[in-house]
Every structure is written in structure tokens, then in C-alpha cells.
């Protein structure tokens, strides 16, 4: 009998999007479920993290709400770091996240964070990214710093 805890996140091939990985929290009662499903794809030095904005992510202008964008930015830093091979699930905390909102995002169209790893040290990850949608000007830019930690049990 195997008593090892199961991983908290799924990170496996997405059967609906060949070439993409699913990044999904197994506990659907956590905040991440509000943004999921998420997909991740590494293209050279850029990690693409994708979500599909729904009505519950909208503001009064029927654009993606700034709070949903900030949450997506934060979660995408972790998904990208996993794709870069820097982290396993739960192995870091956000130290800072700085965002600049540039335009509105559309509901019902895939929204992507394109993230670049600027530097990795023994305890820190420095990243920057853009939030984009096909056919639209850049929606937002952001930078973030993650501090690596000892992962909690079962977060492989």
C-alpha cells in the first residue's frame, strides 16, 4: 500500500490542447479554481500560460476585471516557474507583484501571460510578463519575485 500523499497540482499533457500542459489545483475549493482551467506551454525562453476568461471574471464594462488579471498574473508566475523547471507545486511564495494595466481584455477569448525568467538564485525567482489576447494591443505588463521555500508535504 502506498501512503505517499498525492500531488496538490496536476501538471500533465492537456488532452484538449496538444503541446500544452494542464496546470490545475486538485482542490477545487481553493482560489485557483476561480481561474482554471489553465494551460502552460514553454516556447524557448518564454512560458505561455493561458486561461479562458468567463462572465464571473468581468467588470461593468464587460472586460476582464483587474482583480481577475492580478490573480491570473500571480498564479501564472508559479505555472511558468514549473514549466521552467524551477519549482514543483507549492515550493514558493510571492514576495512582490507589480502590474501596469494598459488595455481591456475580452471575455470569452483565450487570455495569455507570456512570462520570462529574468534570474534564478538559490532562494529567489525574478520574472516579468505581458498579458495578451490575440488581435488586441497588450493588456498589461507585470513583474514578480517568488521566494523558494521547502514545499509542504504532498506538493510534488
Short mmCIF file of C-alpha atoms in Angstrom, two decimals:
data_model
loop_
_atom_site.label_atom_id
_atom_site.label_comp_id
_atom_site.label_asym_id
_atom_site.label_seq_id
_atom_site.Cartn_x
_atom_site.Cartn_y
_atom_site.Cartn_z
CA UNK A 1 0.00 0.00 0.00
CA UNK A 2 1.35 3.44 -0.98
CA UNK A 3 0.81 6.07 1.72
CA UNK A 4 2.56 8.86 -0.18
CA UNK A 5 0.37 11.95 -0.44
CA UNK A 6 -0.90 12.77 -3.92
CA UNK A 7 0.39 15.96 -5.55
CA UNK A 8 -1.72 19.07 -4.93
CA UNK A 9 -1.45 20.18 -8.58
CA UNK A 10 -1.94 18.40 -11.86
CA UNK A 11 0.80 19.19 -14.34
CA UNK A 12 0.39 16.89 -17.29
CA UNK A 13 -0.33 16.89 -21.02
CA UNK A 14 -3.62 18.60 -21.84
CA UNK A 15 -5.66 16.17 -23.96
CA UNK A 16 -7.64 19.07 -25.48
CA UNK A 17 -4.59 21.18 -26.46
CA UNK A 18 -1.70 19.16 -27.90
CA UNK A 19 1.66 20.64 -26.91
CA UNK A 20 0.21 22.29 -23.78
CA UNK A 21 0.30 21.14 -20.15
CA UNK A 22 -2.59 21.44 -17.69
CA UNK A 23 -1.79 23.38 -14.53
CA UNK A 24 -4.65 22.67 -12.15
CA UNK A 25 -5.09 22.61 -8.39
CA UNK A 26 -6.64 19.31 -7.29
CA UNK A 27 -8.69 21.09 -4.59
CA UNK A 28 -11.49 22.89 -6.44
CA UNK A 29 -12.42 24.85 -3.29
CA UNK A 30 -9.22 26.98 -3.49
CA UNK A 31 -8.81 30.36 -5.22
CA UNK A 32 -7.06 28.86 -8.26
CA UNK A 33 -10.32 27.15 -9.29
CA UNK A 34 -11.74 30.63 -9.99
CA UNK A 35 -9.20 31.00 -12.82
CA UNK A 36 -8.92 27.41 -14.02
CA UNK A 37 -8.54 25.58 -16.26
CA UNK A 38 -5.05 26.87 -17.02
CA UNK A 39 -2.67 25.62 -19.68
CA UNK A 40 1.10 26.12 -19.92
CA UNK A 41 3.44 25.88 -22.88
CA UNK A 42 7.18 26.55 -22.93
CA UNK A 43 8.41 28.17 -26.16
CA UNK A 44 12.13 28.85 -25.96
CA UNK A 45 12.69 31.27 -23.09
CA UNK A 46 9.01 32.24 -22.80
CA UNK A 47 6.37 30.37 -20.80
CA UNK A 48 2.86 30.89 -22.13
CA UNK A 49 0.12 30.49 -19.51
CA UNK A 50 -3.44 30.51 -20.82
CA UNK A 51 -6.85 30.96 -19.24
CA UNK A 52 -10.33 31.46 -20.67
CA UNK A 53 -12.00 34.49 -19.07
CA UNK A 54 -15.63 33.86 -18.20
CA UNK A 55 -18.51 36.15 -17.17
CA UNK A 56 -17.53 35.86 -13.48
CA UNK A 57 -14.15 37.42 -14.43
CA UNK A 58 -15.81 40.52 -15.95
CA UNK A 59 -16.21 44.10 -14.78
CA UNK A 60 -19.05 46.53 -15.51
CA UNK A 61 -17.55 47.28 -18.94
CA UNK A 62 -17.66 43.58 -19.86
CA UNK A 63 -13.86 43.45 -19.90
CA UNK A 64 -11.71 41.21 -17.73
CA UNK A 65 -11.73 42.65 -14.19
CA UNK A 66 -8.42 44.00 -12.89
CA UNK A 67 -8.64 41.74 -9.84
CA UNK A 68 -9.01 38.67 -12.08
CA UNK A 69 -5.99 39.86 -14.08
CA UNK A 70 -3.92 40.30 -10.91
CA UNK A 71 -4.90 36.84 -9.70
CA UNK A 72 -4.03 35.40 -13.10
CA UNK A 73 -0.65 37.18 -13.06
CA UNK A 74 0.17 35.75 -9.65
CA UNK A 75 -0.86 32.19 -10.45
CA UNK A 76 0.85 32.34 -13.84
CA UNK A 77 4.19 33.12 -12.16
CA UNK A 78 4.00 29.72 -10.44
CA UNK A 79 2.79 27.85 -13.52
CA UNK A 80 5.59 29.40 -15.59
CA UNK A 81 8.19 28.59 -12.93
CA UNK A 82 7.05 24.98 -13.03
CA UNK A 83 7.41 24.98 -16.83
CA UNK A 84 10.91 26.46 -16.50
CA UNK A 85 11.79 23.59 -14.13
CA UNK A 86 12.49 25.95 -11.22
CA UNK A 87 9.65 24.84 -8.93
CA UNK A 88 7.42 21.98 -8.07
CA UNK A 89 3.92 22.85 -6.85
CA UNK A 90 3.77 24.83 -3.63
CA UNK A 91 7.50 25.41 -3.44
CA UNK A 92 7.46 29.22 -3.31
CA UNK A 93 5.62 32.32 -2.13
CA UNK A 94 5.04 35.63 -3.90
CA UNK A 95 7.16 38.43 -2.46
CA UNK A 96 6.04 41.13 -4.84
CA UNK A 97 3.90 41.65 -7.90
CA UNK A 98 3.89 44.92 -9.80
CA UNK A 99 1.38 45.47 -12.60
CA UNK A 100 0.67 48.09 -15.20
CA UNK A 101 -2.79 47.94 -16.81
CA UNK A 102 -2.65 49.07 -20.42
CA UNK A 103 -5.93 47.96 -22.04
CA UNK A 104 -9.03 45.85 -21.59
CA UNK A 105 -9.26 42.10 -22.07
CA UNK A 106 -12.21 40.40 -23.75
CA UNK A 107 -14.39 37.81 -22.06
CA UNK A 108 -14.68 34.50 -23.90
CA UNK A 109 -11.34 34.73 -25.73
CA UNK A 110 -8.14 33.00 -24.54
CA UNK A 111 -6.02 35.28 -22.35
CA UNK A 112 -2.30 34.58 -22.08
CA UNK A 113 0.53 35.56 -19.80
CA UNK A 114 3.86 35.45 -21.63
CA UNK A 115 6.47 35.11 -18.90
CA UNK A 116 10.24 35.33 -18.94
CA UNK A 117 12.57 34.16 -16.18
CA UNK A 118 15.00 37.03 -15.62
CA UNK A 119 17.12 35.40 -12.94
CA UNK A 120 17.10 32.48 -10.56
CA UNK A 121 19.13 32.37 -7.36
CA UNK A 122 19.22 29.70 -4.68
CA UNK A 123 16.13 31.22 -2.97
CA UNK A 124 14.58 33.67 -5.46
CA UNK A 125 12.99 33.82 -8.90
CA UNK A 126 12.71 37.12 -10.75
CA UNK A 127 10.15 37.12 -13.57
CA UNK A 128 8.36 39.51 -15.91
CA UNK A 129 5.45 39.11 -18.23
CA UNK A 130 2.83 40.52 -20.54
CA UNK A 131 -0.89 39.77 -20.58
CA UNK A 132 -2.08 39.48 -24.18
CA UNK A 133 -5.01 38.37 -26.30
CA UNK A 134 -4.83 37.63 -30.00
CA UNK A 135 -5.72 40.62 -32.13
CA UNK A 136 -5.60 43.13 -29.26
CA UNK A 137 -2.93 45.51 -28.02
CA UNK A 138 -1.07 44.42 -24.87
CA UNK A 139 -3.49 44.30 -21.91
CA UNK A 140 -0.99 44.53 -19.03
CA UNK A 141 2.65 44.13 -18.09
CA UNK A 142 3.94 42.83 -14.77
CA UNK A 143 6.97 41.75 -12.78
CA UNK A 144 7.10 39.41 -9.85
CA UNK A 145 9.52 37.94 -7.34
CA UNK A 146 9.00 34.47 -5.88
CA UNK A 147 10.85 33.17 -2.84
CA UNK A 148 11.54 29.45 -2.96
CA UNK A 149 10.63 27.53 0.15
CA UNK A 150 10.58 23.99 1.32
CA UNK A 151 7.42 22.59 -0.25
CA UNK A 152 4.67 21.44 2.08
CA UNK A 153 4.10 17.67 2.25
CA UNK A 154 2.41 16.25 -0.84
CA UNK A 155 3.19 19.09 -3.23
CA UNK A 156 5.45 17.26 -5.65
#
